[in-house]
PDB file of C-alpha atoms and ligand atoms in Angstrom:
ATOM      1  CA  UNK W   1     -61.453 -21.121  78.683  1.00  0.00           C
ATOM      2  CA  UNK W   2     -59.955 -19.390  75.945  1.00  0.00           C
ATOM      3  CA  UNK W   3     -57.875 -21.485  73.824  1.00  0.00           C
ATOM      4  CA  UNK W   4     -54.130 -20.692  72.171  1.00  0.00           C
ATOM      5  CA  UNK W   5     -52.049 -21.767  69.704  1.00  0.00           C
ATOM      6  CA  UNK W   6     -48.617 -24.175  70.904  1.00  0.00           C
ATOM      7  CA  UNK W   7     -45.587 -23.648  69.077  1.00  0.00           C
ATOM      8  CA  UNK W   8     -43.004 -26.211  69.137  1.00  0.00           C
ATOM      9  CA  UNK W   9     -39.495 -25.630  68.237  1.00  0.00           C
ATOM     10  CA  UNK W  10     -37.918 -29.177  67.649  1.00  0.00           C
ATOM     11  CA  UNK W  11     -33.870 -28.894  67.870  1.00  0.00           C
ATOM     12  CA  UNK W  12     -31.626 -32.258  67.511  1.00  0.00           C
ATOM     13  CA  UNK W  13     -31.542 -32.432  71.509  1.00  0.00           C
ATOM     14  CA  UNK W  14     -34.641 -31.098  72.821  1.00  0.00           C
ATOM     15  CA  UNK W  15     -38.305 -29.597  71.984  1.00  0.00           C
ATOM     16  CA  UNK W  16     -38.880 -26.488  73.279  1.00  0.00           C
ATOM     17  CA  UNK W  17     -42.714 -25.597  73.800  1.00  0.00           C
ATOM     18  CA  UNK W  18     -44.457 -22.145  74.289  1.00  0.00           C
ATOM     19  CA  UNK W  19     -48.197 -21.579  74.455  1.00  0.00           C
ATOM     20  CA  UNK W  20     -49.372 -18.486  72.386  1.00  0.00           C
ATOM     21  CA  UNK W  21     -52.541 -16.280  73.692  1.00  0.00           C
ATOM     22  CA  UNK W  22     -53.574 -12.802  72.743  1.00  0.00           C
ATOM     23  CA  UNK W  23     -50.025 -11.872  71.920  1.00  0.00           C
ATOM     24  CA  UNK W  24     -48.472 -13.874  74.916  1.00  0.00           C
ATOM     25  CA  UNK W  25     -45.628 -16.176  74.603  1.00  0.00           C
ATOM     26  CA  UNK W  26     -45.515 -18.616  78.043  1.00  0.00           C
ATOM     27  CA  UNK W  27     -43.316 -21.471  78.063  1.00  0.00           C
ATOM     28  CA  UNK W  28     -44.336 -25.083  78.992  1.00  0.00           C
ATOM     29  CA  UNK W  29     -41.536 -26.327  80.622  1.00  0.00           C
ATOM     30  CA  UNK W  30     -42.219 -30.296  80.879  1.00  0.00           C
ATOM     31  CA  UNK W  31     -44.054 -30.543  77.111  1.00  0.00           C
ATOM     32  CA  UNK W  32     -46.135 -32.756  76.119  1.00  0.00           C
ATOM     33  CA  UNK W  33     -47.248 -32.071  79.556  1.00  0.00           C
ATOM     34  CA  UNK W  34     -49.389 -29.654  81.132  1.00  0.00           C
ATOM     35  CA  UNK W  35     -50.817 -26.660  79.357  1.00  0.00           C
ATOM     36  CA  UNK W  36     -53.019 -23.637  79.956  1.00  0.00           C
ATOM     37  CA  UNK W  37     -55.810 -25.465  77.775  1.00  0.00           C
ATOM     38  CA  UNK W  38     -55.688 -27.604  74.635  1.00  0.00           C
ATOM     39  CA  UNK W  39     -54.624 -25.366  71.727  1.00  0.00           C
ATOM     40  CA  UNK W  40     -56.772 -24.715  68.544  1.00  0.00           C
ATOM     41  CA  UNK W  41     -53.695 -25.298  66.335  1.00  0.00           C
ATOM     42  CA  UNK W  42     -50.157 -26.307  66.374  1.00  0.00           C
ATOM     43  CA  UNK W  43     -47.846 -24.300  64.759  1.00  0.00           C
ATOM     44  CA  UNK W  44     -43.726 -26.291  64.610  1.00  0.00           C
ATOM     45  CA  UNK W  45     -40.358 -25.756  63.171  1.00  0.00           C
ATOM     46  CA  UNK W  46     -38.041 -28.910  63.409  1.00  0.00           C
ATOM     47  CA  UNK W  47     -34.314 -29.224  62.492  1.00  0.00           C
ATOM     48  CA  UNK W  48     -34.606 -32.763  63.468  1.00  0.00           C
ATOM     49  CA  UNK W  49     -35.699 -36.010  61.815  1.00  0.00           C
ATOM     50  CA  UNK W  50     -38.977 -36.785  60.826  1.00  0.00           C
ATOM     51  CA  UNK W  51     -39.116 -39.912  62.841  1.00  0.00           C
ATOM     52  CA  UNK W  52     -38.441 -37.629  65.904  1.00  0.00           C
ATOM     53  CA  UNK W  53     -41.271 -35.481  64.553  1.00  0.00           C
ATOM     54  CA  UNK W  54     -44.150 -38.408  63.978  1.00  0.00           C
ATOM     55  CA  UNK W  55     -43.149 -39.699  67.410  1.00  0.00           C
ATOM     56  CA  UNK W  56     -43.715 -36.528  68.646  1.00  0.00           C
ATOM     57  CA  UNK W  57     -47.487 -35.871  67.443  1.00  0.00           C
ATOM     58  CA  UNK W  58     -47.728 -39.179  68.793  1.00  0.00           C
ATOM     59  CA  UNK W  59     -46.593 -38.788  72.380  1.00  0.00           C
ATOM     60  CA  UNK W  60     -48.446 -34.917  72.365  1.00  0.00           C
ATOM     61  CA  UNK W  61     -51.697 -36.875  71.300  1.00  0.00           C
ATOM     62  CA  UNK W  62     -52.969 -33.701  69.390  1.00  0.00           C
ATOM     63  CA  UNK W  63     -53.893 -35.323  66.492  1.00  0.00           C
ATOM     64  CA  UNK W  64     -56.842 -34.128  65.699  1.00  0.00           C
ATOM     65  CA  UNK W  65     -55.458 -30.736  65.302  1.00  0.00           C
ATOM     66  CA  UNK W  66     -53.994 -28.793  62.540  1.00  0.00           C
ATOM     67  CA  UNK W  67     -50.033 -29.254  62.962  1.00  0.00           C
ATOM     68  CA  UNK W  68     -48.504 -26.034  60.066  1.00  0.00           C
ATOM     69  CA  UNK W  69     -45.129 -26.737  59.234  1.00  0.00           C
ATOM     70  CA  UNK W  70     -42.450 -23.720  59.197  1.00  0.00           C
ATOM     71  CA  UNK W  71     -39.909 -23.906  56.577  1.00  0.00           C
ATOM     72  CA  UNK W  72     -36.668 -21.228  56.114  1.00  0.00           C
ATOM     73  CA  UNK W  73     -37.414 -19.537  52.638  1.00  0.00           C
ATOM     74  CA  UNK W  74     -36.051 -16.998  50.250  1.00  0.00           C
ATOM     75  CA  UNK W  75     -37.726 -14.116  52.279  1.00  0.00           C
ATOM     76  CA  UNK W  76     -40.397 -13.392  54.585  1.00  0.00           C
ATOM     77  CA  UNK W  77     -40.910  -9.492  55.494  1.00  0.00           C
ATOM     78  CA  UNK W  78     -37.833  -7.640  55.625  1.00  0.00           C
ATOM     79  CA  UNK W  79     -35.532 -10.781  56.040  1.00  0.00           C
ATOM     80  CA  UNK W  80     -33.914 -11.874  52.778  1.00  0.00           C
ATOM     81  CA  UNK W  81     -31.766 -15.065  52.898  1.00  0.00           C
ATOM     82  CA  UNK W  82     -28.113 -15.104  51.727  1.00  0.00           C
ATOM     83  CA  UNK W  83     -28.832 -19.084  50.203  1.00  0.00           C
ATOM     84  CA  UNK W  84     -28.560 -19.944  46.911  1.00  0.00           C
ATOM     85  CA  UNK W  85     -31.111 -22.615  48.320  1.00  0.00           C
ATOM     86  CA  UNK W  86     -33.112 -21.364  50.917  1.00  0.00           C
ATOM     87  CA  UNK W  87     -34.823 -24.010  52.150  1.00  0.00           C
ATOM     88  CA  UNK W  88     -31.889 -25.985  53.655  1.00  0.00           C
ATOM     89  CA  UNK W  89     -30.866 -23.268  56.074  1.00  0.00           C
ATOM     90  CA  UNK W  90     -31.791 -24.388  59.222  1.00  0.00           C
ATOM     91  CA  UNK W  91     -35.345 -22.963  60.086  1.00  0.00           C
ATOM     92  CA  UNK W  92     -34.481 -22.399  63.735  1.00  0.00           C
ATOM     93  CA  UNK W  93     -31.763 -19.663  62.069  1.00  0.00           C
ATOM     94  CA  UNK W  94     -34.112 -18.337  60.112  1.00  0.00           C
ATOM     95  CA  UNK W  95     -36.151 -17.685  62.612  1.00  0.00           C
ATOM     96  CA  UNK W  96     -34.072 -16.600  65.425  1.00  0.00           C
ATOM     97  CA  UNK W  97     -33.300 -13.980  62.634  1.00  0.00           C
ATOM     98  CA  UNK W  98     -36.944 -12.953  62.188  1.00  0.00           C
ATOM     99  CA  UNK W  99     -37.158 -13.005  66.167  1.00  0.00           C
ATOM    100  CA  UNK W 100     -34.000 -10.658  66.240  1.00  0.00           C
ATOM    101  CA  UNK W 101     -35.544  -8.215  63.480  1.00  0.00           C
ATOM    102  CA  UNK W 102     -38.563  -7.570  65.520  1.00  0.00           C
ATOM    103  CA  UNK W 103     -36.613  -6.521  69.124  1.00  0.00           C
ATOM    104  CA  UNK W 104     -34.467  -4.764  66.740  1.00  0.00           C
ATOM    105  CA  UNK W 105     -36.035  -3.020  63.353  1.00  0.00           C
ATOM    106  CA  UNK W 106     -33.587  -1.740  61.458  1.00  0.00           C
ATOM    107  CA  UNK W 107     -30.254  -2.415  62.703  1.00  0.00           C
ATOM    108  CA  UNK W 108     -27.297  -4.574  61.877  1.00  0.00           C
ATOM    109  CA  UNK W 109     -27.204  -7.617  63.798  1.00  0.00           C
ATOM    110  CA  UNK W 110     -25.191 -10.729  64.992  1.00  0.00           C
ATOM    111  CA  UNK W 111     -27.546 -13.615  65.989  1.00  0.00           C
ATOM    112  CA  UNK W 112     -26.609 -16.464  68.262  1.00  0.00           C
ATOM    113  CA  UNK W 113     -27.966 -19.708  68.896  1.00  0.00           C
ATOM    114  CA  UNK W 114     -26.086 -21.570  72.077  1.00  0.00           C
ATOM    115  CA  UNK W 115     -27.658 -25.009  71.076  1.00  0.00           C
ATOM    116  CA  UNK W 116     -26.449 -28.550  70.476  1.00  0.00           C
ATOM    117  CA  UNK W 117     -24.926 -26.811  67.816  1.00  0.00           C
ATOM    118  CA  UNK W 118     -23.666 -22.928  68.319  1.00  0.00           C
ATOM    119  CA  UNK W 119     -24.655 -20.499  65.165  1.00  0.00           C
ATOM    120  CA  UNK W 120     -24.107 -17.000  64.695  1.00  0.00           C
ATOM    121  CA  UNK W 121     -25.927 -15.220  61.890  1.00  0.00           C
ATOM    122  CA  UNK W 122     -25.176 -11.916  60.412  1.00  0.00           C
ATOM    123  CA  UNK W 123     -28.000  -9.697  59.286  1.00  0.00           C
ATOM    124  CA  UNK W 124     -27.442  -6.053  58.100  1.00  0.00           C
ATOM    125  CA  UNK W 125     -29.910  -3.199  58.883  1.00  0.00           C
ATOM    126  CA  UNK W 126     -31.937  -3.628  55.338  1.00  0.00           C
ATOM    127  CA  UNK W 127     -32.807  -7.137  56.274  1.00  0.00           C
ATOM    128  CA  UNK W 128     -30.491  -9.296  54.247  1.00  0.00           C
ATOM    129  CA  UNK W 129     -28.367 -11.751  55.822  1.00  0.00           C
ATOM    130  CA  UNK W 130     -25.039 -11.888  55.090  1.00  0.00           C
ATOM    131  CA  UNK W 131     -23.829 -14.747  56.103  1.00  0.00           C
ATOM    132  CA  UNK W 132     -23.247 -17.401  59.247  1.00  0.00           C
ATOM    133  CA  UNK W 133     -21.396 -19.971  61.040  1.00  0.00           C
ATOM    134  CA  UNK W 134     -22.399 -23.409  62.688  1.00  0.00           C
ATOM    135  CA  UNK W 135     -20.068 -25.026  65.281  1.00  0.00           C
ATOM    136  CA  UNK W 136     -20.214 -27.293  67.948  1.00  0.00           C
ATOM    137  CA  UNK W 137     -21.722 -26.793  71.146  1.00  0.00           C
ATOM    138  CA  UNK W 138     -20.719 -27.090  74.421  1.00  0.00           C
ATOM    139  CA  UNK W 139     -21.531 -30.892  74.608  1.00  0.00           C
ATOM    140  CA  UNK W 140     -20.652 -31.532  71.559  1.00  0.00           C
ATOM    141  CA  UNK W 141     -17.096 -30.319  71.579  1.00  0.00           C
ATOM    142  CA  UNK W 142     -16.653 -32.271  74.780  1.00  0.00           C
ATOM    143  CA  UNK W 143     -17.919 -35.610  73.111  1.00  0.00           C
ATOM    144  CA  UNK W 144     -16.090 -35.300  70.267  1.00  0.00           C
ATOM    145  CA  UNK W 145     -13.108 -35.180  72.677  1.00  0.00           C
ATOM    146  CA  UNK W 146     -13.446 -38.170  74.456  1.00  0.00           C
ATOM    147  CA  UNK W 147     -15.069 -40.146  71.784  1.00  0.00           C
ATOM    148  CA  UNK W 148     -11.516 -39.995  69.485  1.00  0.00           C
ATOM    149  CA  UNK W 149      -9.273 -40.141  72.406  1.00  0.00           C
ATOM    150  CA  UNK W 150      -8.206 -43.146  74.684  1.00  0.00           C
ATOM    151  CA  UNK W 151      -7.333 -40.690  77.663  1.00  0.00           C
ATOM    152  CA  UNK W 152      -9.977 -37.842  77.746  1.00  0.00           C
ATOM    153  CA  UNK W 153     -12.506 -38.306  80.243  1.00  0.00           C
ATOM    154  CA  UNK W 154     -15.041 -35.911  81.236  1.00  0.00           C
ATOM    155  CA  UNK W 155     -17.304 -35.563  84.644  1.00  0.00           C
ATOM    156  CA  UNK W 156     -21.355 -35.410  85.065  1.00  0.00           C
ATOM    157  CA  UNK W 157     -20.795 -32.239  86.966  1.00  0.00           C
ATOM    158  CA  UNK W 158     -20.242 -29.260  84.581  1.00  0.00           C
ATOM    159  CA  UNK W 159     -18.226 -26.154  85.359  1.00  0.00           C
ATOM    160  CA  UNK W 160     -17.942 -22.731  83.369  1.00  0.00           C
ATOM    161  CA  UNK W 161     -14.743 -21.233  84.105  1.00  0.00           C
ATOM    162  CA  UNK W 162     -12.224 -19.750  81.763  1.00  0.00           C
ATOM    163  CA  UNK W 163      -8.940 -20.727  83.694  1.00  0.00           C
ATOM    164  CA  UNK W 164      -6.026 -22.807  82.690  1.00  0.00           C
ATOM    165  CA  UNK W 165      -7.366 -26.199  84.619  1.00  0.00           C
ATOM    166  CA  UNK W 166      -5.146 -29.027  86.415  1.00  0.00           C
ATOM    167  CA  UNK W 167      -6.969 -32.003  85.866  1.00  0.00           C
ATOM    168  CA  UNK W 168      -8.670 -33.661  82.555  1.00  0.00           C
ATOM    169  CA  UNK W 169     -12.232 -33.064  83.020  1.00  0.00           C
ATOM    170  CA  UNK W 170     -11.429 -29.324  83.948  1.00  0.00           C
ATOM    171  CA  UNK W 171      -9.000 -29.028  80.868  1.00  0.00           C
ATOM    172  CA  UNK W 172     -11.353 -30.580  78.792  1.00  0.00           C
ATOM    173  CA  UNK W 173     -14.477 -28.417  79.850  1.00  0.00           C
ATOM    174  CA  UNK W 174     -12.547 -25.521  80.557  1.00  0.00           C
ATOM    175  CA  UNK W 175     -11.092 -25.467  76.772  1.00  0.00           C
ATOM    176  CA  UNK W 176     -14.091 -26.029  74.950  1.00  0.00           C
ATOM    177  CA  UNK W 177     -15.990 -23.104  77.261  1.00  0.00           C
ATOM    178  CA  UNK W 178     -12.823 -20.804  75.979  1.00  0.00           C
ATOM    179  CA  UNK W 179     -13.258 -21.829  72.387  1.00  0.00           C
ATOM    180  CA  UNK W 180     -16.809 -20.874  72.589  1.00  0.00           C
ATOM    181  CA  UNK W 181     -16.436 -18.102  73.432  1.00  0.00           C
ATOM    182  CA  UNK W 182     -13.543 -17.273  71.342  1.00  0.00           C
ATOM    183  CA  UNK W 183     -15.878 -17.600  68.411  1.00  0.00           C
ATOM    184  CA  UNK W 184     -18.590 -15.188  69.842  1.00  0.00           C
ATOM    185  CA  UNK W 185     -15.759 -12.650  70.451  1.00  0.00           C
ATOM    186  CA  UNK W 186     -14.151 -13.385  67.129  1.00  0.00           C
ATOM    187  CA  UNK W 187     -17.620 -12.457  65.416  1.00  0.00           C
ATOM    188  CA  UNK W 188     -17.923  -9.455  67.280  1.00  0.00           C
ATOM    189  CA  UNK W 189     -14.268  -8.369  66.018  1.00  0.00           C
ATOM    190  CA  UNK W 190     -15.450  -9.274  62.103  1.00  0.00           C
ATOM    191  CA  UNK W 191     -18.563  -6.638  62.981  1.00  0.00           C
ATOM    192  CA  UNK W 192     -18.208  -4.681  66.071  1.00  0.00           C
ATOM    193  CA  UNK W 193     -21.047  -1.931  65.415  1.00  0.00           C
ATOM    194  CA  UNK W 194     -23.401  -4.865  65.282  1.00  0.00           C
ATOM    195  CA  UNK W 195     -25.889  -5.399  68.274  1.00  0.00           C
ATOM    196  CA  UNK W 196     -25.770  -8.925  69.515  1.00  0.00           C
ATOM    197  CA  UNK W 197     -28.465 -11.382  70.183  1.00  0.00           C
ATOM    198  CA  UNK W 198     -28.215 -14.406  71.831  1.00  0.00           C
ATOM    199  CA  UNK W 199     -30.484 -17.536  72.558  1.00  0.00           C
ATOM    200  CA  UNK W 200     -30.471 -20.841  73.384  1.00  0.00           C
ATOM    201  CA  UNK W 201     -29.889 -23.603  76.244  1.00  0.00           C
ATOM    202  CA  UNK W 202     -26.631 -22.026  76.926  1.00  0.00           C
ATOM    203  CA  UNK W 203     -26.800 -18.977  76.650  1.00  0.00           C
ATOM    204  CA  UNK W 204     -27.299 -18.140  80.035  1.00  0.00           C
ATOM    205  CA  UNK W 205     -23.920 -19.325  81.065  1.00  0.00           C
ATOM    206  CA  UNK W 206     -21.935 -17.439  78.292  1.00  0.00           C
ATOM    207  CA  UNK W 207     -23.341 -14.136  79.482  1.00  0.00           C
ATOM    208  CA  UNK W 208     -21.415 -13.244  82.436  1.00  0.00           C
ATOM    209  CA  UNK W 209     -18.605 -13.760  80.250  1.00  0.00           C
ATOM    210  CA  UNK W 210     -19.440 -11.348  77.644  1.00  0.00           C
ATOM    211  CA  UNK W 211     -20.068  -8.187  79.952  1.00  0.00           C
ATOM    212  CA  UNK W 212     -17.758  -6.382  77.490  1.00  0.00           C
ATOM    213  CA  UNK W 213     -20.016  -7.273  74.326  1.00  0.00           C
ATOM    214  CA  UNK W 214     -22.849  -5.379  73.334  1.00  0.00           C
ATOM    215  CA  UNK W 215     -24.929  -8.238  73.895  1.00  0.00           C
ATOM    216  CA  UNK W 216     -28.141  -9.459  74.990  1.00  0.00           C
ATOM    217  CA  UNK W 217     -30.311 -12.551  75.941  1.00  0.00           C
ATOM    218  CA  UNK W 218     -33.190 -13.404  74.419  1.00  0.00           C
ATOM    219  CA  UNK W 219     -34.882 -16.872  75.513  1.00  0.00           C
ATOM    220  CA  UNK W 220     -37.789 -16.393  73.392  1.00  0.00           C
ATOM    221  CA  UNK W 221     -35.833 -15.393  69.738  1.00  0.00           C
ATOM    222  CA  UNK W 222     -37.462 -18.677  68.092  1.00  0.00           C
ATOM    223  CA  UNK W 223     -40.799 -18.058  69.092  1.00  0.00           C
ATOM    224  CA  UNK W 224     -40.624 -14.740  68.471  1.00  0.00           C
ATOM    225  CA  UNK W 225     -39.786 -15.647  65.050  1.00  0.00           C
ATOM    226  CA  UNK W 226     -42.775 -18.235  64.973  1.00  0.00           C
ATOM    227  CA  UNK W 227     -45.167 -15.931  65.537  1.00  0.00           C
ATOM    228  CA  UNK W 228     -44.365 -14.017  62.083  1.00  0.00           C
ATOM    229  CA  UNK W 229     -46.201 -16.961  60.754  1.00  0.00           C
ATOM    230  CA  UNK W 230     -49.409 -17.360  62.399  1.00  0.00           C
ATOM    231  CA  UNK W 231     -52.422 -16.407  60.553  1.00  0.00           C
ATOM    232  CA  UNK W 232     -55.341 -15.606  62.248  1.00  0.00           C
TER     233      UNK W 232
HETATM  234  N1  LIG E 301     -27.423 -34.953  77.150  1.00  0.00           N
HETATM  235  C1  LIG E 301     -27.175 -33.777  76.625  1.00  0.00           C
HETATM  236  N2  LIG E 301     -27.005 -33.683  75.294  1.00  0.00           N
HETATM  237  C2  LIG E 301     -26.768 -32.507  74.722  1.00  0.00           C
HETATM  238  N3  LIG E 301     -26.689 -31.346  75.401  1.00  0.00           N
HETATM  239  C3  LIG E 301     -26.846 -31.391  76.727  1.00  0.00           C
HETATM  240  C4  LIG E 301     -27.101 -32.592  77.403  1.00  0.00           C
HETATM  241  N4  LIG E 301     -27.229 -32.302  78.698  1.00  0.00           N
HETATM  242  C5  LIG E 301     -27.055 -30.997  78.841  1.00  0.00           C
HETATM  243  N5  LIG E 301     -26.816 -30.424  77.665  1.00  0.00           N
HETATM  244  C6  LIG E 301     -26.560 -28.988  77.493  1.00  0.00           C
HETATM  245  O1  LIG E 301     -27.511 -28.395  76.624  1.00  0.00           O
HETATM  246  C7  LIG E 301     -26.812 -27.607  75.656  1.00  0.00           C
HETATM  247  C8  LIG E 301     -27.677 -27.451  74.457  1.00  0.00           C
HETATM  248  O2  LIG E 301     -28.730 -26.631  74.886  1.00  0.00           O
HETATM  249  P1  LIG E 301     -30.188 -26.933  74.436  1.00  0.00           P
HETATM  250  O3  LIG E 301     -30.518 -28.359  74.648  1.00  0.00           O
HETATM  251  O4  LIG E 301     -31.055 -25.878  74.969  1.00  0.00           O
HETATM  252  O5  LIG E 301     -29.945 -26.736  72.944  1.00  0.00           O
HETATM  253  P2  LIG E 301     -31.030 -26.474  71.984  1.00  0.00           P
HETATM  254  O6  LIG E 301     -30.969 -25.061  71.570  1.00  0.00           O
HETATM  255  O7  LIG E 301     -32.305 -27.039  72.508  1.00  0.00           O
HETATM  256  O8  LIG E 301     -30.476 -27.378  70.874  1.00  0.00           O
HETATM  257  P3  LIG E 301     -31.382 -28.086  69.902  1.00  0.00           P
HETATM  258  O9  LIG E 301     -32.367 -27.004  69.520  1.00  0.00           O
HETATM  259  O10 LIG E 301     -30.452 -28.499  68.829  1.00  0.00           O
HETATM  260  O11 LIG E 301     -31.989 -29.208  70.698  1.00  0.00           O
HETATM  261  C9  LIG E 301     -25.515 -28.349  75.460  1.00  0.00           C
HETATM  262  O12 LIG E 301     -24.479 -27.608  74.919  1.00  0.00           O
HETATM  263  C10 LIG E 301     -25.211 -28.768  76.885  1.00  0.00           C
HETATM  264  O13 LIG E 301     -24.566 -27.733  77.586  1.00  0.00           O
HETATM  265  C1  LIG E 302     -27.114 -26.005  62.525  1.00  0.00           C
HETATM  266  C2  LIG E 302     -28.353 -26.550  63.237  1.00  0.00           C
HETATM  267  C3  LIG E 302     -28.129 -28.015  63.599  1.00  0.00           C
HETATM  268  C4  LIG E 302     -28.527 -25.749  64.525  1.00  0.00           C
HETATM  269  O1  LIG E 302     -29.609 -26.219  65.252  1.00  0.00           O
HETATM  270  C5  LIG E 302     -29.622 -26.366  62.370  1.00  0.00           C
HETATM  271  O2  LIG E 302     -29.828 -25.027  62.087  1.00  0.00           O
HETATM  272  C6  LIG E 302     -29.544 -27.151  61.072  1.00  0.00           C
HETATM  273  O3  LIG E 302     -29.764 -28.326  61.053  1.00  0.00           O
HETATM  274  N1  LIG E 302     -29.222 -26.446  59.940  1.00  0.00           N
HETATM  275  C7  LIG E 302     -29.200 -27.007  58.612  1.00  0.00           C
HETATM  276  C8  LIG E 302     -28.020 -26.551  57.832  1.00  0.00           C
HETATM  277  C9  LIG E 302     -27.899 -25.037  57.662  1.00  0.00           C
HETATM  278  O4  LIG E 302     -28.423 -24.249  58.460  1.00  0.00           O
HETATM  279  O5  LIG E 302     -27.249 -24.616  56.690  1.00  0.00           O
HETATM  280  K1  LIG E 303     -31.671 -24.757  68.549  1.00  0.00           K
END
């Protein structure tokens, strides 16, 4: 069997895994568990600890291949950072970025990651970034909520609606799904010619709410991104 290379994308909540073969990106939905066949080499990006990461190698128990390390840097390509220093932009913006610029050569773009935490990157047509935000996601905003209030409680069972609610939980979720995507619409407004992007665990819930955007989803920005830095 032929053999791939896995790319792991390690955020602060969860790893996200896709197995890379002759220029095909599948995902592995329950890593470390089953895939295709044992890769040749693992390539990672990680915005997490490096406890998290060493546990990690442990648990996949593929140590006895090559694990490269992705880092966010000055430039790669036709992507030039906007940071004085570089390397502490998160890499998973960086490359969501480089993902972006390959669906989309040459044109100004707003790139959004729906993750733990939300960020939206700006890149103009030549490449260089010009800028970003990072807020809190979804769960976060709800957590931070509750956890500095005595009277804020929230429910297991999450809905996505937009209107005014009637009881805590729905006020509570129902707010923080508004200010979400206030901020997406807000970027839009700062650039409106530029063609949005967006990723990330929930991303798939924002969309029906952002018909009137020119946006679109992209599961796969991260990875797309990765492989930029594979070398055969
Ligand atoms: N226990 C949980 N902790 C955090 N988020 C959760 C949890 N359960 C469900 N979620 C949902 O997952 C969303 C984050 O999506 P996802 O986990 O895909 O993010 P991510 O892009 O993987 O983030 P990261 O890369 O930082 O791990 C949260 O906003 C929330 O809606
Ligand atoms: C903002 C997050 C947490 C989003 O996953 C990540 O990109 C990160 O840890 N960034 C480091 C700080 C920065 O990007 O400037
Ligand atoms: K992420």
């Amino acid at each position: 069997m032929k053999q791939g290379i896995l790319l792991l994308d390690i955020g602060n909540t969860r790893v996200k895994a896709v197995y890379w073969l002759d220029g095909q990106l599948t995902a592995i939905t329950d890593f470390p568990g089953v895939m295709p066949a044992s890769p040749v080499a693992v390539y990672y990006a990680s915005v997490a600890t490096d406890e998290r990461l060493e546990q990690l190698r442990s648990e996949s128990q593929l140590t006895d291949v090559d694990w490269h390390q992705i880092r966010s840097e000055a430039q790669k390509d036709q992507l030039r950072s906007s940071y004085a220093k570089p390397e502490t932009m998160g890499v998973d913006r960086w490359l969501a970025m480089l993902g972006a610029q390959q669906c989309y050569p040459h044109t100004e773009l707003l790139v959004i990651d729906a993750g733990t935490a939300l960020t939206i990157d700006h890149l103009a047509a030549d490449g260089q970034h010009r800028g970003g935000w990072i807020v809190p996601g979804i769960h976060m905003q709800q957590k931070a909520v509750t956890n500095y209030t005595a009277r804020v409680f929230n429910r297991d069972q999450q809905q996505f609606e937009l209107a005014f609610a009637q009881d805590t939980a729905s006020c509570l979720q129902n707010g923080v799904f508004a200010a979400i995507l206030a901020v997406i619409r807000q970027a839009n407004q700062l650039v409106p010619q530029a063609k949005m992007l967006i990723t990330g665990g929930d991303a798939t819930v924002l969309m029906p709410f952002l018909a009137e955007l020119p946006i679109e989803i992209e599961p796969l920005l991260i990875f797309r991104g990765m492989t930029r830095y594979i070398v055969n």
